[in-house]
């Protein structure tokens, strides 16, 4: 049986749901919050969480002290509002209040996920002064409330590493499977509004993957072809997502250990082609010591096999938008690159020069970019003609180099989304193939 090691939600004082027809019961403290005892912003946030929890069928809320999300000027809102006041924007779009609210300091430890721009390369993005000012104002406002501006889709790479059993409220499709599976933390895939309400109240509905009984595997996956490299894990993840929806797989036949970077790419791929928010790998992930243990002693609903044919099908599918081999843009760093991935790119570029017809842009958290700078890696990448970006990515910033018709990437997630978002064609291959492509301007898989 899986062990719940995190906070156990306190028993609600009320025996009845707070709202007629709803399901969520509240503690005395939460009732006070909902009824305005702690201010209008807290009441608005509680109203939002109760409505959300009632829809989910949650019987209560659970305390959380780890929330990631809530850009004001961010992922789904990366177009200018026209210099609107961040207080009004946060109130309306994050807390569903038509009037500006006096939001107190965030109750939960909170961080901002990836956003629309990189301050170092804002000129390349062509953002005008008014838009930059708008983004800056929104970040200042969130920071004044205690939100850490991590600005990455991989907060776990830069200091926010939740513990096993910890109840979190995180957005971001690649981060959610990582913390649920590898770390054994507990989160559903939250949204802008629920994370904002969680920041303000320190609560989130106790439903879905917060409950032990919903974390057991339902599907057994067997591997019939080698899955060893980070690229293999990306391909395998994309396969899994195409075959599963909200189900939880346990993966058998994994030989040896798996490095965290491979699992970062694996979860991102699986939660792009599908909705794989959690998986088990016995001996690797946090909550499974064996296949039987992950399945909680029950037979699997279905057994899947990952074969060589499946592997090749995924690669063919992820290259299917490309009508040629000329490449104008090479993108590496989705999800944001680890130090080891930055080092790999640095080694592949050292002493070489990319084609004048190609832009090679590598994305990483800003804290890791600073480490790479001090390590001398940025110099090497820039001498070769590449650039290292932070805080954003092409899909979220909705920006590719001018003149890009076709791009290459080592990320199944980026090649899944970017053609639809930016109207470009995509090529998908290993990191090495992508860097070799950058040297010539021709796809080199
Ligand atoms: Fe991160 Fe952007 Fe990829 S948010 S996971 S780099 S699409």
Coordinates of C-alpha atoms and ligand atoms in Angstrom, one line a residue:
X1 CA 0.0 0.0 0.0
X2 CA 1.2 3.5 -0.7
X3 CA 1.9 5.5 2.3
X4 CA 0.6 9.0 2.8
X5 CA 3.4 10.9 4.4
X6 CA 2.2 14.4 3.9
X7 CA -0.2 16.6 5.8
X8 CA -3.4 14.9 6.7
X9 CA -6.3 17.4 6.2
X10 CA -8.0 18.4 9.4
X11 CA -11.5 17.0 9.8
X12 CA -13.9 19.8 8.8
X13 CA -15.9 21.1 11.7
X14 CA -19.1 21.0 9.7
X15 CA -20.8 17.8 9.0
X16 CA -22.6 19.3 6.0
X17 CA -21.3 20.8 2.8
X18 CA -20.8 24.6 3.0
X19 CA -23.2 25.2 0.1
X20 CA -26.5 23.5 -0.7
X21 CA -25.9 21.0 -3.4
X22 CA -22.1 21.1 -3.0
X23 CA -19.7 18.7 -1.5
X24 CA -17.0 20.8 0.2
X25 CA -17.1 21.0 4.0
X26 CA -15.1 23.6 5.8
X27 CA -13.2 23.9 9.0
X28 CA -14.0 26.9 11.3
X29 CA -10.9 28.7 10.0
X30 CA -12.0 28.2 6.4
X31 CA -15.5 29.2 7.1
X32 CA -14.2 32.5 8.6
X33 CA -12.1 33.0 5.5
X34 CA -15.1 32.3 3.2
X35 CA -17.2 34.8 5.1
X36 CA -14.8 37.7 4.9
X37 CA -13.2 37.4 8.3
X38 CA -9.8 37.7 6.7
X39 CA -10.6 40.2 4.1
X40 CA -12.3 40.4 0.7
X41 CA -9.5 38.9 -1.3
X42 CA -9.3 35.8 0.9
X43 CA -13.1 35.5 0.7
X44 CA -13.0 35.7 -3.1
X45 CA -10.3 33.1 -3.2
X46 CA -12.3 30.8 -0.9
X47 CA -15.4 31.3 -3.0
X48 CA -13.4 30.2 -6.1
X49 CA -12.0 27.1 -4.3
X50 CA -15.4 26.1 -2.9
X51 CA -16.9 26.3 -6.4
X52 CA -14.0 24.4 -7.9
X53 CA -14.1 21.8 -5.1
X54 CA -17.8 21.3 -5.5
X55 CA -17.3 20.6 -9.2
X56 CA -14.6 18.0 -8.4
X57 CA -16.7 16.4 -5.7
X58 CA -14.1 17.2 -3.1
X59 CA -15.3 16.6 0.5
X60 CA -12.9 19.2 1.9
X61 CA -9.9 21.3 1.2
X62 CA -6.3 20.5 2.1
X63 CA -3.6 22.8 3.3
X64 CA -0.8 23.6 0.9
X65 CA 2.4 25.5 1.4
X66 CA 3.8 25.0 -2.1
X67 CA 2.0 26.7 -5.0
X68 CA 3.4 27.3 -8.5
X69 CA 1.5 29.2 -11.2
X70 CA -0.3 32.5 -11.4
X71 CA 1.5 34.8 -13.9
X72 CA -0.6 38.0 -14.4
X73 CA 1.0 38.6 -17.8
X74 CA 1.9 35.1 -18.7
X75 CA 1.4 31.9 -20.6
X76 CA -2.2 32.2 -21.7
X77 CA -2.2 36.0 -21.5
X78 CA 1.0 36.9 -23.4
X79 CA -0.6 39.7 -25.3
X80 CA -0.7 43.2 -23.9
X81 CA -3.8 44.4 -21.9
X82 CA -2.9 48.0 -22.7
X83 CA -1.1 49.0 -19.5
X84 CA -3.9 47.8 -17.2
X85 CA -3.3 47.9 -13.5
X86 CA -1.9 44.6 -12.2
X87 CA -4.1 44.7 -9.1
X88 CA -7.2 44.8 -11.3
X89 CA -5.9 42.1 -13.6
X90 CA -5.0 39.8 -10.8
X91 CA -8.4 40.4 -9.2
X92 CA -10.4 39.8 -12.3
X93 CA -8.5 37.1 -14.1
X94 CA -7.0 35.2 -11.2
X95 CA -9.5 35.6 -8.4
X96 CA -12.6 36.1 -10.6
X97 CA -13.5 39.4 -9.0
X98 CA -14.8 42.3 -11.2
X99 CA -13.6 44.8 -8.7
X100 CA -9.9 45.3 -7.6
X101 CA -9.1 43.5 -4.4
X102 CA -6.7 44.4 -1.6
X103 CA -4.7 41.1 -1.8
X104 CA -2.7 40.4 1.4
X105 CA 0.7 38.7 1.3
X106 CA 0.5 35.2 0.0
X107 CA -0.3 32.7 2.7
X108 CA 1.4 29.8 0.9
X109 CA 5.0 29.7 -0.4
X110 CA 4.4 30.6 -4.0
X111 CA 6.4 30.9 -7.2
X112 CA 5.7 32.2 -10.7
X113 CA 6.1 29.7 -13.5
X114 CA 7.5 30.4 -17.0
X115 CA 6.5 33.7 -18.6
X116 CA 6.3 35.5 -21.9
X117 CA 9.7 37.1 -22.1
X118 CA 13.4 37.0 -21.4
X119 CA 14.7 40.4 -20.1
X120 CA 18.2 39.7 -21.6
X121 CA 16.8 39.0 -25.1
X122 CA 13.6 41.2 -25.1
X123 CA 15.0 43.1 -28.0
X124 CA 15.0 40.0 -30.1
X125 CA 11.4 39.3 -29.2
X126 CA 10.4 42.8 -30.6
X127 CA 8.4 43.7 -27.4
X128 CA 7.6 47.4 -27.3
X129 CA 8.3 49.5 -24.2
X130 CA 4.7 49.6 -23.1
X131 CA 4.4 45.8 -23.1
X132 CA 7.7 45.5 -21.2
X133 CA 6.5 48.0 -18.6
X134 CA 3.3 46.0 -18.3
X135 CA 5.2 42.8 -17.6
X136 CA 7.5 44.5 -15.2
X137 CA 4.6 46.0 -13.3
X138 CA 2.9 42.6 -13.0
X139 CA 6.1 41.0 -11.7
X140 CA 6.7 43.7 -9.2
X141 CA 3.2 43.4 -7.9
X142 CA 3.4 39.6 -7.5
X143 CA 6.8 39.9 -5.9
X144 CA 5.4 42.5 -3.4
X145 CA 2.9 39.8 -2.3
X146 CA 5.7 37.3 -1.7
X147 CA 5.7 35.3 -5.0
X148 CA 9.1 34.2 -6.1
X149 CA 9.8 35.0 -9.7
X150 CA 11.4 31.6 -10.6
X151 CA 10.0 32.0 -14.2
X152 CA 10.6 28.5 -15.3
X153 CA 8.5 25.4 -16.0
X154 CA 11.0 23.4 -14.0
X155 CA 10.9 24.9 -10.5
X156 CA 12.3 21.6 -9.1
X157 CA 15.6 22.4 -10.9
X158 CA 16.1 25.6 -9.1
X159 CA 15.2 25.0 -5.5
X160 CA 11.6 24.1 -5.2
X161 CA 11.8 20.4 -4.6
X162 CA 8.6 19.2 -2.8
X163 CA 8.9 16.3 -0.5
X164 CA 7.2 13.0 -0.6
X165 CA 3.5 13.3 0.4
X166 CA 3.6 17.1 0.3
X167 CA 0.3 18.6 -0.9
X168 CA 1.1 21.1 -3.6
X169 CA -0.9 23.2 -6.1
X170 CA 1.1 23.3 -9.3
X171 CA 0.4 24.2 -12.9
X172 CA 2.5 23.1 -15.8
X173 CA 2.1 19.8 -17.7
X174 CA 5.7 18.8 -17.5
X175 CA 6.2 19.6 -13.9
X176 CA 3.1 17.9 -12.6
X177 CA 4.1 14.3 -13.6
X178 CA 7.7 15.0 -12.4
X179 CA 6.7 15.9 -8.8
X180 CA 3.9 13.4 -8.5
X181 CA 6.0 10.5 -9.8
X182 CA 9.6 11.0 -9.2
X183 CA 9.3 12.9 -5.9
X184 CA 6.0 11.5 -4.6
X185 CA 4.5 15.0 -3.9
X186 CA 0.8 15.4 -4.6
X187 CA -0.8 17.8 -7.0
X188 CA -3.4 17.9 -9.7
X189 CA -2.8 19.9 -12.8
X190 CA -4.0 23.3 -11.5
X191 CA -4.8 26.4 -13.4
X192 CA -4.1 30.1 -13.1
X193 CA -7.2 30.7 -11.0
X194 CA -6.9 27.8 -8.6
X195 CA -3.2 28.5 -8.0
X196 CA -3.9 32.1 -7.3
X197 CA -6.6 31.1 -4.9
X198 CA -4.3 28.6 -3.3
X199 CA -1.6 31.2 -2.9
X200 CA -4.0 33.5 -1.1
X201 CA -5.6 30.9 1.2
X202 CA -3.1 28.1 1.5
X203 CA -5.8 25.6 0.5
X204 CA -6.7 23.5 -2.5
X205 CA -9.5 20.9 -3.0
X206 CA -8.6 17.6 -1.5
X207 CA -9.4 15.5 -4.6
X208 CA -7.8 13.6 -7.5
X209 CA -4.1 12.9 -6.9
X210 CA -4.1 14.3 -3.4
X211 CA -5.9 11.1 -2.3
X212 CA -3.9 7.9 -1.9
X213 CA -6.6 5.7 -3.5
X214 CA -6.3 7.7 -6.8
X215 CA -2.5 7.3 -7.0
X216 CA -2.3 3.5 -7.7
X217 CA -1.4 2.3 -11.2
X218 CA -4.3 1.1 -13.4
X219 CA -2.3 0.1 -16.5
X220 CA 0.8 -2.1 -16.9
X221 CA 3.3 -1.1 -19.6
X222 CA 6.0 -3.5 -20.8
X223 CA 9.0 -2.4 -22.8
X224 CA 10.0 -4.6 -25.7
X225 CA 12.6 -2.2 -27.2
X226 CA 15.5 -0.6 -25.5
X227 CA 14.7 2.7 -23.7
X228 CA 18.0 4.0 -22.5
X229 CA 18.9 7.5 -23.7
X230 CA 17.0 10.7 -22.8
X231 CA 15.8 10.7 -26.4
X232 CA 14.4 7.2 -26.0
X233 CA 12.5 8.3 -22.9
X234 CA 11.0 11.2 -24.8
X235 CA 9.8 8.9 -27.5
X236 CA 8.4 6.4 -25.0
X237 CA 6.6 9.2 -23.1
X238 CA 4.9 10.4 -26.3
X239 CA 3.8 6.8 -27.0
X240 CA 2.3 6.5 -23.6
X241 CA 0.4 9.7 -23.7
X242 CA -1.2 8.7 -27.0
X243 CA -2.5 5.5 -25.4
X244 CA -3.5 6.7 -22.0
X245 CA -5.7 9.6 -20.9
X246 CA -6.0 10.1 -17.1
X247 CA -4.9 6.6 -16.3
X248 CA -1.8 5.9 -14.3
X249 CA 0.8 3.4 -15.8
X250 CA 3.3 1.3 -14.0
X251 CA 6.3 0.6 -16.3
X252 CA 7.9 -2.8 -16.0
X253 CA 11.1 -4.0 -17.5
X254 CA 13.2 -0.9 -16.9
X255 CA 16.7 -2.0 -16.6
X256 CA 18.8 -0.1 -14.0
X257 CA 18.3 3.5 -12.9
X258 CA 16.9 6.3 -14.9
X259 CA 18.3 9.8 -14.6
X260 CA 16.0 12.7 -13.7
X261 CA 16.6 14.5 -16.9
X262 CA 15.2 11.6 -18.9
X263 CA 12.2 11.6 -16.7
X264 CA 11.8 15.3 -17.1
X265 CA 11.6 14.8 -20.9
X266 CA 9.5 11.6 -20.5
X267 CA 6.8 13.3 -18.4
X268 CA 6.7 16.4 -20.7
X269 CA 6.1 14.1 -23.7
X270 CA 3.5 11.9 -22.0
X271 CA 1.6 14.9 -20.7
X272 CA 1.6 16.5 -24.2
X273 CA 0.3 13.7 -26.3
X274 CA -2.0 12.7 -23.4
X275 CA -2.8 13.6 -19.8
X276 CA -0.3 11.4 -17.9
X277 CA -0.1 13.3 -14.6
X278 CA 1.5 10.4 -12.8
X279 CA 3.4 7.1 -13.4
X280 CA 5.2 4.5 -11.5
X281 CA 8.6 2.8 -12.2
X282 CA 9.4 0.3 -9.5
X283 CA 12.7 1.0 -7.9
X284 CA 12.9 4.5 -9.5
X285 CA 9.8 6.6 -8.7
X286 CA 8.8 7.4 -5.1
X287 CA 5.8 5.3 -4.4
X288 CA 6.3 1.9 -6.0
X289 CA 8.7 -0.8 -4.9
X290 CA 7.2 -3.4 -7.3
X291 CA 4.7 -3.7 -10.1
X292 CA 2.2 -5.4 -7.8
X293 CA 2.8 -2.7 -5.2
X294 CA 2.0 0.0 -7.7
X295 CA -1.1 -1.8 -8.8
X296 CA -2.2 -2.2 -5.2
X297 CA -2.5 -5.9 -5.7
X298 CA -5.2 -5.5 -8.4
X299 CA -4.9 -6.8 -12.0
X300 CA -4.2 -4.1 -14.5
X301 CA -7.1 -2.7 -16.5
X302 CA -5.0 -3.1 -19.6
X303 CA -1.5 -4.1 -20.5
X304 CA 0.4 -2.1 -23.2
X305 CA 3.6 -3.1 -25.0
X306 CA 6.1 -0.6 -26.3
X307 CA 7.8 -2.1 -29.4
X308 CA 10.3 -1.0 -31.9
X309 CA 7.5 -0.3 -34.3
X310 CA 5.9 2.0 -31.8
X311 CA 9.2 3.8 -31.3
X312 CA 9.5 4.4 -35.0
X313 CA 5.9 5.5 -35.4
X314 CA 6.4 8.2 -32.8
X315 CA 9.4 9.6 -34.5
X316 CA 7.6 9.6 -37.9
X317 CA 4.6 11.3 -36.4
X318 CA 6.6 14.0 -34.7
X319 CA 8.4 14.8 -38.0
X320 CA 5.2 14.7 -40.0
X321 CA 4.7 18.5 -40.3
X322 CA 8.1 18.9 -42.1
X323 CA 8.0 19.1 -45.8
X324 CA 11.8 19.5 -46.3
X325 CA 15.2 19.5 -44.6
X326 CA 16.2 23.2 -44.5
X327 CA 16.1 24.4 -40.9
X328 CA 16.1 28.0 -39.8
X329 CA 15.8 27.6 -36.1
X330 CA 17.1 25.0 -33.6
X331 CA 15.4 25.0 -30.2
X332 CA 16.8 23.1 -27.2
X333 CA 15.5 23.3 -23.7
X334 CA 11.9 22.1 -23.4
X335 CA 11.3 21.6 -20.5
X336 CA 14.0 24.1 -19.5
X337 CA 17.5 22.5 -19.8
X338 CA 19.3 21.1 -16.8
X339 CA 23.0 21.9 -16.3
X340 CA 23.9 18.5 -17.8
X341 CA 22.0 19.3 -20.9
X342 CA 23.6 22.7 -21.2
X343 CA 27.0 21.1 -20.8
X344 CA 26.2 18.6 -23.5
X345 CA 25.3 21.4 -26.0
X346 CA 28.5 23.3 -24.9
X347 CA 30.6 20.2 -25.6
X348 CA 29.0 19.7 -29.0
X349 CA 29.6 23.3 -30.0
X350 CA 33.0 23.9 -28.6
X351 CA 35.3 25.2 -31.3
X352 CA 32.6 25.0 -34.0
X353 CA 30.4 27.7 -35.6
X354 CA 26.7 27.3 -36.5
X355 CA 25.5 28.2 -40.0
X356 CA 24.7 31.8 -40.7
X357 CA 21.3 30.7 -41.8
X358 CA 20.3 29.2 -38.5
X359 CA 19.4 30.5 -35.0
X360 CA 20.3 28.1 -32.2
X361 CA 18.5 29.0 -29.0
X362 CA 18.8 27.0 -25.8
X363 CA 16.4 27.6 -22.9
X364 CA 17.0 27.1 -19.2
X365 CA 16.0 28.7 -15.9
X366 CA 17.7 32.0 -15.2
X367 CA 19.5 30.6 -12.1
X368 CA 21.1 27.9 -14.3
X369 CA 21.9 30.4 -17.0
X370 CA 23.9 32.3 -14.4
X371 CA 25.8 29.1 -13.4
X372 CA 26.4 28.4 -17.1
X373 CA 27.8 31.9 -17.5
X374 CA 30.2 31.5 -14.6
X375 CA 31.2 28.1 -15.9
X376 CA 32.2 29.7 -19.2
X377 CA 29.6 27.7 -21.1
X378 CA 27.6 30.8 -22.4
X379 CA 30.8 32.1 -23.9
X380 CA 31.3 28.9 -25.8
X381 CA 27.7 28.7 -27.0
X382 CA 27.7 32.4 -28.0
X383 CA 31.1 32.1 -29.8
X384 CA 29.5 29.3 -31.8
X385 CA 26.7 31.6 -32.8
X386 CA 24.0 30.3 -30.3
X387 CA 22.1 32.1 -27.6
X388 CA 21.0 30.9 -24.1
X389 CA 17.5 32.1 -23.1
X390 CA 15.8 32.1 -19.7
X391 CA 12.3 32.8 -18.3
X392 CA 10.4 31.9 -21.4
X393 CA 10.2 29.5 -24.4
X394 CA 8.9 29.7 -28.0
X395 CA 5.6 28.1 -27.2
X396 CA 4.9 30.3 -24.2
X397 CA 6.4 33.5 -25.5
X398 CA 4.9 32.8 -28.9
X399 CA 8.0 33.9 -30.6
X400 CA 10.4 32.3 -33.1
X401 CA 13.2 33.9 -35.1
X402 CA 11.9 35.9 -38.0
X403 CA 12.0 33.9 -41.2
X404 CA 11.5 30.6 -39.5
X405 CA 9.7 28.2 -41.7
X406 CA 11.0 25.0 -40.2
X407 CA 12.6 24.3 -36.8
X408 CA 14.4 21.4 -35.2
X409 CA 14.2 20.3 -31.5
X410 CA 15.0 17.5 -29.2
X411 CA 11.8 18.0 -27.3
X412 CA 8.7 15.9 -28.1
X413 CA 6.6 18.5 -26.3
X414 CA 7.8 21.5 -28.2
X415 CA 7.5 19.8 -31.6
X416 CA 4.0 18.7 -30.6
X417 CA 2.8 22.3 -29.8
X418 CA 4.9 24.8 -31.8
X419 CA 3.7 24.0 -35.3
X420 CA 0.1 24.7 -34.2
X421 CA 1.0 27.7 -32.1
X422 CA 3.3 29.4 -34.6
X423 CA 2.5 27.9 -37.9
X424 CA 5.9 26.5 -38.5
X425 CA 7.1 23.0 -39.5
X426 CA 9.0 20.8 -37.0
X427 CA 11.7 18.2 -36.9
X428 CA 12.4 16.0 -33.9
X429 CA 15.7 14.3 -33.1
X430 CA 18.4 13.8 -30.6
X431 CA 20.2 16.8 -29.0
X432 CA 23.3 15.8 -31.1
X433 CA 21.3 15.7 -34.3
X434 CA 19.8 19.1 -33.5
X435 CA 23.3 20.7 -32.9
X436 CA 24.7 19.1 -36.0
X437 CA 21.7 20.6 -37.9
X438 CA 22.6 24.0 -36.5
X439 CA 26.1 23.7 -38.0
X440 CA 24.8 23.2 -41.6
X441 CA 21.3 24.4 -41.7
X442 CA 20.2 20.9 -43.0
X443 CA 18.3 18.4 -40.9
X444 CA 21.0 15.9 -39.8
X445 CA 19.1 13.0 -38.1
Ligands
LIG1 FE1 8.5 24.5 -20.6 FE2 7.8 25.8 -22.7 FE3 8.4 23.3 -22.9 S1 6.8 25.9 -20.7 S2 7.9 22.4 -20.9 S3 9.8 24.9 -22.3 S4 6.7 24.3 -23.9

